[in-house]
Short mmCIF file of C-alpha atoms and ligand atoms in Angstrom, two decimals:
data_model
loop_
_atom_site.label_atom_id
_atom_site.label_comp_id
_atom_site.label_asym_id
_atom_site.label_seq_id
_atom_site.Cartn_x
_atom_site.Cartn_y
_atom_site.Cartn_z
CA MET A 11 -42.55 29.96 -8.75
CA SER A 12 -38.77 30.33 -8.85
CA ARG A 13 -36.82 28.83 -11.71
CA LEU A 14 -34.85 25.73 -10.70
CA VAL A 15 -31.19 25.52 -11.67
CA VAL A 16 -29.53 22.13 -11.18
CA VAL A 17 -25.74 21.86 -11.26
CA SER A 18 -24.04 18.46 -11.36
CA ASN A 19 -20.81 17.09 -12.74
CA ARG A 20 -22.63 15.27 -15.55
CA LEU A 21 -26.13 15.75 -16.84
CA ALA A 22 -28.57 13.66 -18.82
CA ASP A 23 -31.34 14.45 -21.24
CA PRO A 24 -34.29 13.91 -18.87
CA ARG A 25 -36.56 12.91 -21.77
CA LYS A 26 -34.55 9.77 -22.53
CA PRO A 27 -35.66 6.71 -20.56
CA ALA A 28 -32.05 5.47 -20.26
CA ALA A 29 -31.39 8.58 -18.15
CA GLY A 30 -32.68 6.78 -15.03
CA GLY A 31 -34.91 7.80 -12.14
CA LEU A 32 -32.82 10.66 -10.75
CA ALA A 33 -32.59 12.46 -14.10
CA VAL A 34 -36.30 11.93 -14.68
CA ALA A 35 -37.18 13.29 -11.23
CA LEU A 36 -34.94 16.33 -11.60
CA GLY A 37 -36.11 16.74 -15.20
CA GLU A 38 -39.73 16.98 -14.10
CA ALA A 39 -38.99 19.77 -11.62
CA LEU A 40 -36.79 21.52 -14.18
CA ALA A 41 -39.46 21.32 -16.88
CA ARG A 42 -42.15 22.68 -14.54
CA THR A 43 -40.13 25.84 -13.89
CA GLY A 44 -38.53 26.16 -17.37
CA GLY A 45 -35.27 25.34 -15.59
CA LEU A 46 -31.60 25.16 -16.39
CA TRP A 47 -29.27 22.17 -15.92
CA PHE A 48 -25.57 23.00 -15.90
CA GLY A 49 -22.53 20.69 -15.84
CA TRP A 50 -19.60 19.14 -17.64
CA SER A 51 -20.38 17.91 -21.16
CA GLY A 52 -18.27 14.77 -20.71
CA ALA A 53 -15.96 16.02 -23.50
CA VAL A 54 -12.23 16.56 -23.01
CA ASP A 55 -10.87 19.09 -25.46
CA GLY A 56 -7.14 19.34 -26.14
CA SER A 57 -7.48 22.82 -27.65
CA ILE A 58 -8.63 24.72 -24.53
CA SER A 59 -6.34 25.84 -21.71
CA PRO A 60 -6.55 25.02 -17.96
CA GLY A 61 -9.35 26.86 -16.18
CA ALA A 62 -11.13 27.74 -19.40
CA GLY A 63 -14.45 26.19 -20.34
CA ARG A 64 -16.35 26.17 -23.59
CA LEU A 65 -20.02 26.80 -22.90
CA LYS A 66 -22.68 25.22 -25.09
CA THR A 67 -26.41 25.42 -24.55
CA ARG A 68 -29.27 23.44 -26.06
CA THR A 69 -32.84 22.78 -25.11
CA ALA A 70 -34.51 19.50 -24.19
CA GLY A 71 -38.24 20.28 -24.13
CA LYS A 72 -38.73 23.07 -21.58
CA VAL A 73 -35.31 22.55 -20.01
CA THR A 74 -32.12 24.33 -21.03
CA LEU A 75 -29.02 22.14 -20.86
CA ALA A 76 -25.82 24.18 -20.51
CA THR A 77 -22.51 22.34 -20.62
CA VAL A 78 -18.82 23.12 -20.56
CA ASP A 79 -15.97 21.02 -21.96
CA LEU A 80 -12.81 20.43 -19.92
CA CYS A 81 -9.22 20.59 -21.07
CA VAL A 82 -6.96 17.55 -20.62
CA GLU A 83 -5.21 18.93 -17.49
CA ASP A 84 -8.46 19.90 -15.76
CA HIS A 85 -10.04 16.53 -16.50
CA ALA A 86 -6.99 14.79 -15.02
CA ALA A 87 -6.76 16.99 -11.89
CA TYR A 88 -10.41 17.81 -11.12
CA TYR A 89 -12.22 14.66 -12.24
CA LEU A 90 -9.81 11.70 -12.21
CA GLY A 91 -7.64 13.34 -9.56
CA TYR A 92 -9.30 15.24 -6.71
CA SER A 93 -12.87 13.98 -7.21
CA ASN A 94 -12.21 10.31 -7.86
CA SER A 95 -8.77 9.65 -6.37
CA VAL A 96 -9.12 11.83 -3.24
CA LEU A 97 -12.69 12.68 -2.26
CA TRP A 98 -14.30 9.42 -3.39
CA PRO A 99 -11.91 7.13 -1.46
CA VAL A 100 -11.73 9.39 1.64
CA PHE A 101 -15.50 9.81 1.89
CA HIS A 102 -15.81 6.01 1.52
CA TYR A 103 -13.37 5.53 4.45
CA ARG A 104 -10.53 4.37 2.13
CA LEU A 105 -7.58 6.57 3.12
CA ASP A 106 -5.32 3.77 1.87
CA LEU A 107 -6.52 4.38 -1.70
CA ALA A 108 -6.31 8.18 -1.68
CA ASP A 109 -3.67 9.93 -3.79
CA PHE A 110 -3.02 13.29 -2.11
CA ASN A 111 -1.27 14.94 -5.04
CA PRO A 112 -1.37 18.75 -4.43
CA ALA A 113 -1.91 19.42 -8.15
CA TYR A 114 -5.30 17.72 -7.88
CA LEU A 115 -6.63 20.22 -5.35
CA ALA A 116 -5.47 23.13 -7.50
CA GLY A 117 -7.30 21.64 -10.51
CA TYR A 118 -10.43 21.02 -8.42
CA ARG A 119 -10.51 24.67 -7.34
CA ARG A 120 -9.81 25.87 -10.89
CA VAL A 121 -12.71 23.92 -12.36
CA ASN A 122 -15.12 24.99 -9.61
CA GLN A 123 -14.12 28.61 -10.29
CA MET A 124 -14.62 28.11 -14.01
CA PHE A 125 -18.06 26.51 -13.42
CA ALA A 126 -19.05 29.53 -11.31
CA ARG A 127 -17.77 32.01 -13.91
CA GLU A 128 -19.66 30.30 -16.75
CA LEU A 129 -22.84 29.76 -14.74
CA GLN A 130 -23.17 33.19 -13.09
CA PRO A 131 -24.17 35.14 -16.26
CA LEU A 132 -26.93 32.57 -16.92
CA LEU A 133 -28.55 33.09 -13.50
CA ARG A 134 -31.62 35.17 -12.65
CA GLU A 135 -32.14 36.96 -9.36
CA ASP A 136 -34.90 34.69 -8.03
CA ASP A 137 -33.46 31.33 -9.19
CA VAL A 138 -33.17 28.46 -6.74
CA ILE A 139 -29.90 26.60 -7.32
CA TRP A 140 -29.41 22.93 -6.44
CA VAL A 141 -25.82 21.66 -6.60
CA HIS A 142 -25.10 17.91 -6.58
CA ASP A 143 -22.25 15.88 -5.18
CA TYR A 144 -18.63 15.89 -4.14
CA HIS A 145 -17.22 17.22 -7.40
CA LEU A 146 -18.74 20.62 -6.66
CA ILE A 147 -18.46 21.26 -2.90
CA PRO A 148 -16.81 24.74 -3.32
CA LEU A 149 -19.20 25.89 -6.07
CA ALA A 150 -21.50 27.97 -3.85
CA ALA A 151 -18.52 29.74 -2.27
CA GLU A 152 -17.24 30.58 -5.76
CA LEU A 153 -20.68 31.84 -6.82
CA ARG A 154 -20.98 33.95 -3.65
CA ALA A 155 -17.54 35.44 -4.42
CA LEU A 156 -19.02 36.61 -7.73
CA GLY A 157 -21.92 38.27 -5.89
CA CYS A 158 -24.65 35.60 -6.17
CA LYS A 159 -27.32 36.02 -3.49
CA GLN A 160 -29.71 33.29 -4.68
CA ARG A 161 -30.77 30.37 -2.47
CA ILE A 162 -28.26 27.56 -3.03
CA GLY A 163 -28.69 24.00 -1.76
CA PHE A 164 -26.27 21.07 -1.93
CA PHE A 165 -26.98 17.36 -1.91
CA MET A 166 -24.22 14.86 -1.19
CA HIS A 167 -24.82 11.48 -2.83
CA ILE A 168 -21.92 9.75 -1.06
CA PRO A 169 -21.43 9.04 2.66
CA VAL A 170 -19.73 11.39 5.10
CA PRO A 171 -17.01 9.65 7.18
CA PRO A 172 -16.20 10.35 10.84
CA PRO A 173 -14.30 13.58 11.66
CA LEU A 174 -10.84 12.04 12.03
CA ILE A 175 -11.02 10.49 8.57
CA LEU A 176 -12.07 13.83 7.07
CA ALA A 177 -9.26 15.49 8.98
CA ALA A 178 -6.74 13.36 7.06
CA LEU A 179 -7.54 15.34 3.92
CA PRO A 180 -4.78 17.92 3.44
CA GLN A 181 -6.41 21.37 3.74
CA HIS A 182 -9.66 19.81 4.88
CA GLN A 183 -10.78 22.94 6.73
CA GLY A 184 -10.89 25.05 3.57
CA LEU A 185 -12.99 22.44 1.80
CA MET A 186 -15.36 21.87 4.72
CA ARG A 187 -15.79 25.58 5.47
CA SER A 188 -17.04 26.08 1.93
CA PHE A 189 -20.23 24.19 2.90
CA PHE A 190 -21.28 27.33 4.81
CA ALA A 191 -21.89 29.13 1.50
CA TYR A 192 -24.93 26.86 1.03
CA ASP A 193 -28.30 27.62 2.59
CA LEU A 194 -29.07 23.93 2.92
CA VAL A 195 -26.86 20.83 2.89
CA GLY A 196 -28.68 17.52 2.33
CA LEU A 197 -27.06 14.21 3.24
CA GLN A 198 -28.22 10.63 2.69
CA SER A 199 -28.56 9.33 6.26
CA ARG A 200 -28.73 10.22 9.94
CA ALA A 201 -25.23 8.72 10.37
CA ASP A 202 -23.91 11.16 7.75
CA VAL A 203 -25.57 14.11 9.50
CA ALA A 204 -23.98 13.04 12.81
CA HIS A 205 -20.49 12.75 11.26
CA PHE A 206 -20.83 16.05 9.42
CA THR A 207 -22.00 17.87 12.55
CA HIS A 208 -19.25 16.36 14.72
CA TYR A 209 -16.63 17.38 12.19
CA MET A 210 -17.89 20.97 12.06
CA VAL A 211 -18.08 21.22 15.85
CA ASN A 212 -14.74 19.49 16.57
CA GLU A 213 -12.57 20.76 13.75
CA ILE A 214 -13.78 24.27 12.95
CA ASP A 215 -15.54 25.29 16.16
CA ALA A 216 -18.99 25.47 14.62
CA LYS A 217 -21.99 25.76 16.96
CA GLU A 218 -25.21 23.80 16.71
CA LEU A 219 -27.94 26.48 16.84
CA ASP A 220 -30.86 24.08 16.95
CA GLY A 221 -31.12 20.46 15.82
CA GLN A 222 -30.74 21.53 12.18
CA ARG A 223 -28.53 24.58 11.85
CA LEU A 224 -24.79 25.05 12.20
CA GLN A 225 -23.04 28.35 12.66
CA ALA A 226 -19.37 29.05 12.00
CA SER A 227 -17.38 32.20 11.32
CA ASP A 228 -18.19 31.55 7.65
CA GLY A 229 -21.98 31.74 8.13
CA ILE A 230 -24.98 29.59 8.95
CA THR A 231 -26.18 26.55 7.08
CA ARG A 232 -28.96 24.07 7.62
CA ILE A 233 -28.15 20.32 7.59
CA ALA A 234 -30.60 17.45 7.24
CA ALA A 235 -30.90 13.89 5.96
CA PHE A 236 -32.90 13.38 2.76
CA PRO A 237 -32.52 9.68 1.90
CA ILE A 238 -32.79 9.42 -1.87
CA GLY A 239 -35.40 7.08 -3.33
CA ILE A 240 -36.13 5.58 -6.71
CA ASP A 241 -38.86 6.44 -9.19
CA VAL A 242 -41.09 3.52 -8.23
CA GLU A 243 -43.68 4.13 -10.94
CA GLU A 244 -41.05 4.42 -13.66
CA PHE A 245 -39.39 1.21 -12.43
CA GLN A 246 -42.70 -0.66 -12.24
CA ALA A 247 -43.52 0.48 -15.79
CA LEU A 248 -40.11 -0.84 -16.93
CA ALA A 249 -40.86 -4.10 -15.12
CA SER A 250 -44.04 -4.69 -17.09
CA ALA A 251 -42.48 -3.81 -20.48
CA PRO A 252 -41.60 -6.65 -22.92
CA GLU A 253 -37.80 -6.49 -22.45
CA ALA A 254 -38.05 -7.06 -18.68
CA ILE A 255 -40.59 -9.86 -19.10
CA GLN A 256 -38.44 -11.60 -21.74
CA THR A 257 -35.37 -11.35 -19.50
CA TYR A 258 -37.34 -12.76 -16.56
CA GLU A 259 -38.78 -15.66 -18.56
CA ALA A 260 -35.46 -16.56 -20.17
CA LEU A 261 -33.76 -16.68 -16.76
CA CYS A 262 -36.61 -18.67 -15.19
CA THR A 263 -36.22 -21.27 -17.94
CA GLU A 264 -32.45 -21.38 -17.67
CA TYR A 265 -32.49 -21.57 -13.86
CA SER A 266 -35.58 -23.74 -13.40
CA ARG A 267 -33.49 -26.22 -11.36
CA ARG A 268 -31.39 -23.67 -9.52
CA GLN A 269 -31.69 -20.63 -7.31
CA LEU A 270 -30.23 -17.43 -8.63
CA LEU A 271 -28.31 -14.97 -6.46
CA LEU A 272 -27.78 -11.59 -8.07
CA GLY A 273 -25.43 -8.63 -7.65
CA ILE A 274 -25.62 -5.54 -9.89
CA ASP A 275 -23.16 -2.73 -9.32
CA ARG A 276 -20.73 -0.35 -10.85
CA LEU A 277 -17.33 -2.03 -10.61
CA ASP A 278 -16.21 0.05 -7.64
CA TYR A 279 -14.17 -0.89 -4.56
CA SER A 280 -16.85 0.62 -2.33
CA LYS A 281 -19.36 -2.00 -3.48
CA GLY A 282 -17.70 -4.95 -1.70
CA ILE A 283 -17.75 -7.25 -4.74
CA PRO A 284 -14.64 -9.35 -3.87
CA GLN A 285 -16.00 -9.78 -0.32
CA ARG A 286 -19.27 -11.04 -1.82
CA VAL A 287 -17.42 -13.62 -3.93
CA ARG A 288 -15.50 -14.79 -0.85
CA ALA A 289 -18.75 -15.20 1.07
CA PHE A 290 -20.23 -17.18 -1.82
CA ARG A 291 -17.18 -19.41 -1.84
CA HIS A 292 -17.63 -19.92 1.88
CA LEU A 293 -21.29 -20.79 1.33
CA LEU A 294 -20.28 -23.53 -1.13
CA GLU A 295 -17.65 -24.86 1.29
CA GLN A 296 -19.82 -24.78 4.41
CA TYR A 297 -23.16 -25.71 2.87
CA PRO A 298 -22.43 -28.22 0.09
CA GLU A 299 -26.16 -28.83 -0.41
CA ASN A 300 -26.03 -25.66 -2.55
CA HIS A 301 -23.75 -27.31 -5.13
CA HIS A 302 -25.62 -27.53 -8.42
CA LYS A 303 -28.49 -25.60 -6.81
CA ALA A 304 -27.21 -22.03 -6.47
CA THR A 305 -25.69 -19.73 -9.06
CA LEU A 306 -24.33 -16.28 -8.33
CA MET A 307 -24.65 -13.79 -11.19
CA LEU A 308 -22.47 -10.70 -10.81
CA ILE A 309 -23.09 -7.89 -13.24
CA ALA A 310 -20.53 -5.14 -12.78
CA SER A 311 -20.53 -2.17 -15.12
CA PRO A 312 -17.15 -0.77 -16.16
CA SER A 313 -16.36 2.36 -14.16
CA ARG A 314 -13.43 4.83 -13.94
CA ASP A 315 -11.09 2.44 -15.75
CA ASP A 316 -8.43 5.14 -15.93
CA VAL A 317 -8.07 5.34 -12.12
CA GLN A 318 -5.49 2.77 -10.94
CA ALA A 319 -7.43 1.37 -7.97
CA TYR A 320 -10.19 0.30 -10.36
CA ALA A 321 -7.80 -1.65 -12.60
CA HIS A 322 -6.53 -3.52 -9.50
CA LEU A 323 -10.05 -4.34 -8.44
CA ARG A 324 -10.84 -5.73 -11.86
CA HIS A 325 -7.87 -8.09 -11.77
CA GLU A 326 -8.62 -9.19 -8.22
CA LEU A 327 -12.20 -10.00 -9.12
CA GLU A 328 -11.30 -11.91 -12.27
CA GLY A 329 -8.96 -14.08 -10.19
CA LEU A 330 -11.51 -14.73 -7.43
CA CYS A 331 -14.34 -15.57 -9.83
CA GLY A 332 -12.15 -17.85 -11.94
CA ALA A 333 -11.02 -19.72 -8.80
CA VAL A 334 -14.61 -20.34 -7.63
CA ASN A 335 -15.59 -21.77 -11.01
CA GLY A 336 -12.38 -23.77 -11.32
CA ASP A 337 -12.66 -25.26 -7.82
CA PHE A 338 -16.40 -25.93 -7.65
CA GLY A 339 -17.77 -25.99 -11.22
CA ASP A 340 -18.24 -29.09 -13.34
CA LEU A 341 -19.73 -30.05 -16.68
CA GLU A 342 -23.30 -29.38 -15.54
CA TRP A 343 -22.85 -26.37 -13.28
CA MET A 344 -21.01 -23.10 -13.38
CA PRO A 345 -21.43 -21.61 -9.85
CA LEU A 346 -20.61 -18.02 -10.76
CA ARG A 347 -21.35 -15.87 -13.78
CA TYR A 348 -19.35 -12.68 -13.82
CA ILE A 349 -20.39 -10.15 -16.46
CA HIS A 350 -18.28 -7.01 -16.73
CA ARG A 351 -20.88 -4.95 -18.55
CA THR A 352 -23.66 -2.42 -18.15
CA VAL A 353 -26.90 -4.25 -18.89
CA ALA A 354 -29.69 -2.31 -20.59
CA ARG A 355 -31.79 -0.53 -17.95
CA LYS A 356 -34.91 -2.16 -19.41
CA ARG A 357 -33.57 -5.59 -18.43
CA VAL A 358 -32.72 -4.75 -14.81
CA PRO A 359 -36.25 -5.38 -13.37
CA GLY A 360 -36.44 -8.78 -15.11
CA LEU A 361 -33.03 -9.79 -13.76
CA CYS A 362 -34.02 -8.76 -10.22
CA ARG A 363 -37.35 -10.57 -10.35
CA ALA A 364 -35.74 -13.83 -11.44
CA ALA A 365 -33.35 -13.79 -8.46
CA ARG A 366 -34.16 -15.59 -5.21
CA VAL A 367 -31.58 -13.50 -3.36
CA GLY A 368 -30.38 -9.96 -4.09
CA LEU A 369 -26.86 -9.38 -2.75
CA VAL A 370 -26.25 -5.69 -2.08
CA THR A 371 -23.18 -5.73 0.11
CA PRO A 372 -21.16 -2.51 -0.18
CA LEU A 373 -18.37 -1.77 2.30
CA ARG A 374 -19.76 1.77 2.38
CA ASP A 375 -22.41 3.41 0.21
CA GLY A 376 -24.25 6.73 0.38
CA MET A 377 -27.59 5.04 -0.23
CA ASN A 378 -27.54 2.25 -2.88
CA LEU A 379 -30.47 2.35 -5.24
CA VAL A 380 -30.05 -1.24 -6.45
CA ALA A 381 -31.36 -2.40 -3.05
CA LYS A 382 -34.58 -0.47 -3.63
CA GLU A 383 -34.88 -1.56 -7.27
CA PHE A 384 -34.49 -5.19 -6.23
CA VAL A 385 -37.42 -4.96 -3.80
CA VAL A 386 -39.71 -3.15 -6.25
CA ALA A 387 -39.02 -5.73 -9.00
CA GLN A 388 -40.15 -8.72 -6.88
CA ASP A 389 -43.36 -10.68 -7.31
CA PRO A 390 -45.24 -9.93 -4.03
CA GLU A 391 -46.71 -13.48 -4.09
CA ASP A 392 -43.27 -15.10 -4.23
CA PRO A 393 -40.66 -12.45 -3.46
CA GLY A 394 -36.89 -12.87 -3.36
CA VAL A 395 -34.90 -11.87 -0.29
CA LEU A 396 -32.71 -8.78 -0.04
CA VAL A 397 -29.36 -9.30 1.70
CA LEU A 398 -28.10 -5.80 2.47
CA SER A 399 -24.88 -4.46 3.97
CA ARG A 400 -25.39 -2.59 7.21
CA PHE A 401 -22.92 -0.05 5.81
CA ALA A 402 -25.18 1.05 2.93
CA GLY A 403 -27.16 4.22 3.66
CA ALA A 404 -30.23 2.21 2.61
CA ALA A 405 -29.86 0.03 5.73
CA GLU A 406 -31.23 2.87 7.91
CA GLN A 407 -34.53 2.58 6.05
CA LEU A 408 -34.68 -1.05 4.90
CA GLU A 409 -34.76 -2.74 8.28
CA GLU A 410 -36.58 -5.84 7.05
CA ALA A 411 -33.74 -6.80 4.70
CA LEU A 412 -31.28 -9.36 6.08
CA LEU A 413 -28.49 -7.05 7.21
CA VAL A 414 -24.89 -8.27 6.90
CA ASN A 415 -21.38 -7.15 7.71
CA PRO A 416 -19.55 -7.60 4.37
CA TYR A 417 -16.18 -7.93 6.13
CA ASP A 418 -17.44 -11.03 7.96
CA THR A 419 -17.17 -13.78 5.35
CA GLN A 420 -18.55 -16.54 7.59
CA GLY A 421 -21.42 -14.40 8.89
CA MET A 422 -22.39 -13.32 5.38
CA ALA A 423 -22.36 -16.94 4.13
CA ASP A 424 -24.66 -17.96 7.02
CA ILE A 425 -27.10 -15.16 6.22
CA VAL A 426 -27.12 -15.98 2.50
CA GLN A 427 -27.90 -19.58 3.46
CA ALA A 428 -30.81 -18.32 5.61
CA ALA A 429 -32.02 -16.15 2.71
CA LEU A 430 -31.97 -19.12 0.31
CA HIS A 431 -34.13 -21.13 2.70
CA MET A 432 -36.46 -18.47 4.07
CA PRO A 433 -40.07 -19.70 4.23
CA LEU A 434 -42.60 -18.01 1.92
CA PRO A 435 -44.69 -16.24 4.64
CA GLU A 436 -41.59 -14.56 6.06
CA ARG A 437 -40.42 -13.52 2.60
CA GLN A 438 -43.84 -12.03 1.89
CA SER A 439 -44.10 -10.14 5.14
CA ARG A 440 -40.59 -8.65 4.88
CA HIS A 441 -41.16 -7.72 1.25
CA GLN A 442 -44.46 -6.00 1.95
CA LYS A 443 -42.94 -3.75 4.64
CA LEU A 444 -39.91 -2.91 2.52
CA LEU A 445 -42.03 -2.08 -0.51
CA GLU A 446 -44.33 0.16 1.51
CA ARG A 447 -41.42 2.22 2.79
CA ILE A 448 -39.70 2.45 -0.61
CA CYS A 449 -42.97 3.66 -2.21
CA ARG A 450 -43.57 6.26 0.51
CA HIS A 451 -40.03 7.66 0.25
CA ASP A 452 -39.57 7.62 -3.50
CA VAL A 453 -37.44 10.00 -5.56
CA HIS A 454 -40.29 12.49 -5.91
CA TRP A 455 -40.68 12.64 -2.11
CA TRP A 456 -36.92 13.21 -1.88
CA ARG A 457 -36.96 16.06 -4.42
CA ARG A 458 -40.05 17.70 -2.88
CA SER A 459 -38.65 17.48 0.64
CA PHE A 460 -35.28 18.94 -0.32
CA LEU A 461 -36.66 21.76 -2.45
CA GLY A 462 -39.42 22.49 0.10
CA GLU A 463 -36.79 22.91 2.80
CA LEU A 464 -34.55 25.01 0.53
CA GLU A 465 -37.43 27.38 -0.28
CA THR A 466 -37.85 28.14 3.42
CA ALA A 467 -34.15 28.28 4.35
CA ASN A 468 -32.77 31.77 5.06
CA SER A 469 -30.84 32.87 2.00
CA HIS A 470 -27.36 34.46 2.26
P1 ADQ B 5 -23.84 4.76 -7.53
O1 ADQ B 5 -22.60 4.49 -6.77
O2 ADQ B 5 -23.71 4.77 -8.99
O3 ADQ B 5 -24.53 6.13 -7.05
P2 ADQ B 5 -26.37 3.17 -6.94
O4 ADQ B 5 -27.16 3.95 -5.96
O5 ADQ B 5 -26.36 1.72 -6.62
O6 ADQ B 5 -24.85 3.57 -7.06
O7 ADQ B 5 -27.02 3.39 -8.36
C1 ADQ B 5 -26.60 2.67 -9.47
C2 ADQ B 5 -27.64 2.70 -10.58
O8 ADQ B 5 -27.03 2.18 -11.74
C3 ADQ B 5 -28.85 1.83 -10.29
O9 ADQ B 5 -29.99 2.41 -10.87
C4 ADQ B 5 -28.51 0.49 -10.98
O10 ADQ B 5 -29.62 -0.23 -11.46
C5 ADQ B 5 -27.64 0.94 -12.13
N1 ADQ B 5 -26.58 -0.07 -12.40
C6 ADQ B 5 -25.53 -0.38 -11.60
N2 ADQ B 5 -24.79 -1.35 -12.18
C7 ADQ B 5 -25.36 -1.64 -13.35
C8 ADQ B 5 -25.05 -2.57 -14.39
N3 ADQ B 5 -24.00 -3.39 -14.32
N4 ADQ B 5 -25.85 -2.60 -15.46
C9 ADQ B 5 -26.93 -1.76 -15.51
N5 ADQ B 5 -27.28 -0.88 -14.57
C10 ADQ B 5 -26.51 -0.82 -13.49
C11 ADQ B 5 -24.23 7.19 -6.12
C12 ADQ B 5 -23.88 6.76 -4.68
C13 ADQ B 5 -25.00 5.88 -4.11
C14 ADQ B 5 -26.33 6.63 -4.19
C15 ADQ B 5 -26.57 7.18 -5.59
C16 ADQ B 5 -27.80 8.09 -5.64
O11 ADQ B 5 -22.64 6.07 -4.67
O12 ADQ B 5 -24.71 5.55 -2.76
O13 ADQ B 5 -27.37 5.72 -3.88
O14 ADQ B 5 -25.46 7.95 -6.04
O15 ADQ B 5 -27.70 9.11 -4.70
#
């Protein structure tokens, strides 16, 4: 069995439960093969110079964790700059929020080169390398330039926009051509595969060899959708642990006379949080029977505070939430609870189970794991209803959710109203089908499918 090498921007100690399902799933595969996980340590070190890394290795059980620190300039250009102020907004269809500063691209290339330089001496001939996400698109090309012949796969956690949006990226061809250094490129949804393929065919004259392979002057790569899942067993175990039960019981007591609507997200403009608040406001205006009966709880974890667009979002949201409470609240009822915090992972299943409606309404999302967690946390005898944006990757799989267009305030309010009043048999039947599909396509299925396909892909 080949050793697995995972490369991602950040890594987590897979033995710690707070690491979450993805780290646990990757950690299992890494441990089985005595694998290596390589990435940025999260530290920014003023004493190193641009393009230099400081490699540190430690072991976590059978897994070796190898990390590099970044200097201040590289952190600003590669991470805050190109990754989070260019690629993130563009791939989420937000050209208006992109900051095309040329220094960012130079920093992005520099850090990918440094990653390749530090990683290459740690590699063995028969390793299988799995690179994750938009921070590291050129990594395989950099490794190939250093002579690496190993199988290398890439998984993109975020969506792929249509070709003309990608084409707005200055020097997009160079970036997109570097995908051909991978043996396999995994995307979240069929829509992403279609956009990716159209881009390659339209913009760089690639040819579709068969349904799954693309050929360009740079080589051949295989493309497929591998919708990521959650670790259902891990989440169910969390749900039956004391912290989740306490959270559930405390909320049931507090909201015994009301119905709880819940949103849990990173505070990110792709998640459609202001649009959700507007729809809730509309619900209270159009359906006054919900006054004193419905409470929306929004839990938004702080994210990328040092990128400007995120600071704007925070202010916008504070204003919107304050206005809803000011206009509709009274001494007995606060319609909206906005919590700008990461809640302990152990409490998430309890929060979800206490909610009658889960509002997962991103404007665009690669997958969205909260949607799947919400379904798994429900009591099958009396399940809550998932209201899901049709623009989340998860919508391709979770057909029995109530699908909404988050830009349509009125339409979303009407659907939330339907969710609040859905009869029990319909809730049960939708929940059962959703749960079945989420269990079948869990994170272990995702990992096995991707790695199985990578093992059989032709290597460079
Ligand atoms: P994210 O954008 O981070 O991931 P998501 O898939 O929703 O989004 O995962 C978030 C995780 O963090 C979930 O496990 C959730 O429970 C947790 N979380 C979010 N907010 C929290 C809060 N306030 N407190 C506690 N926990 C919170 C990226 C892509 C997604 C893709 C994933 C995986 O943007 O589209 O689904 O990667 O590929």
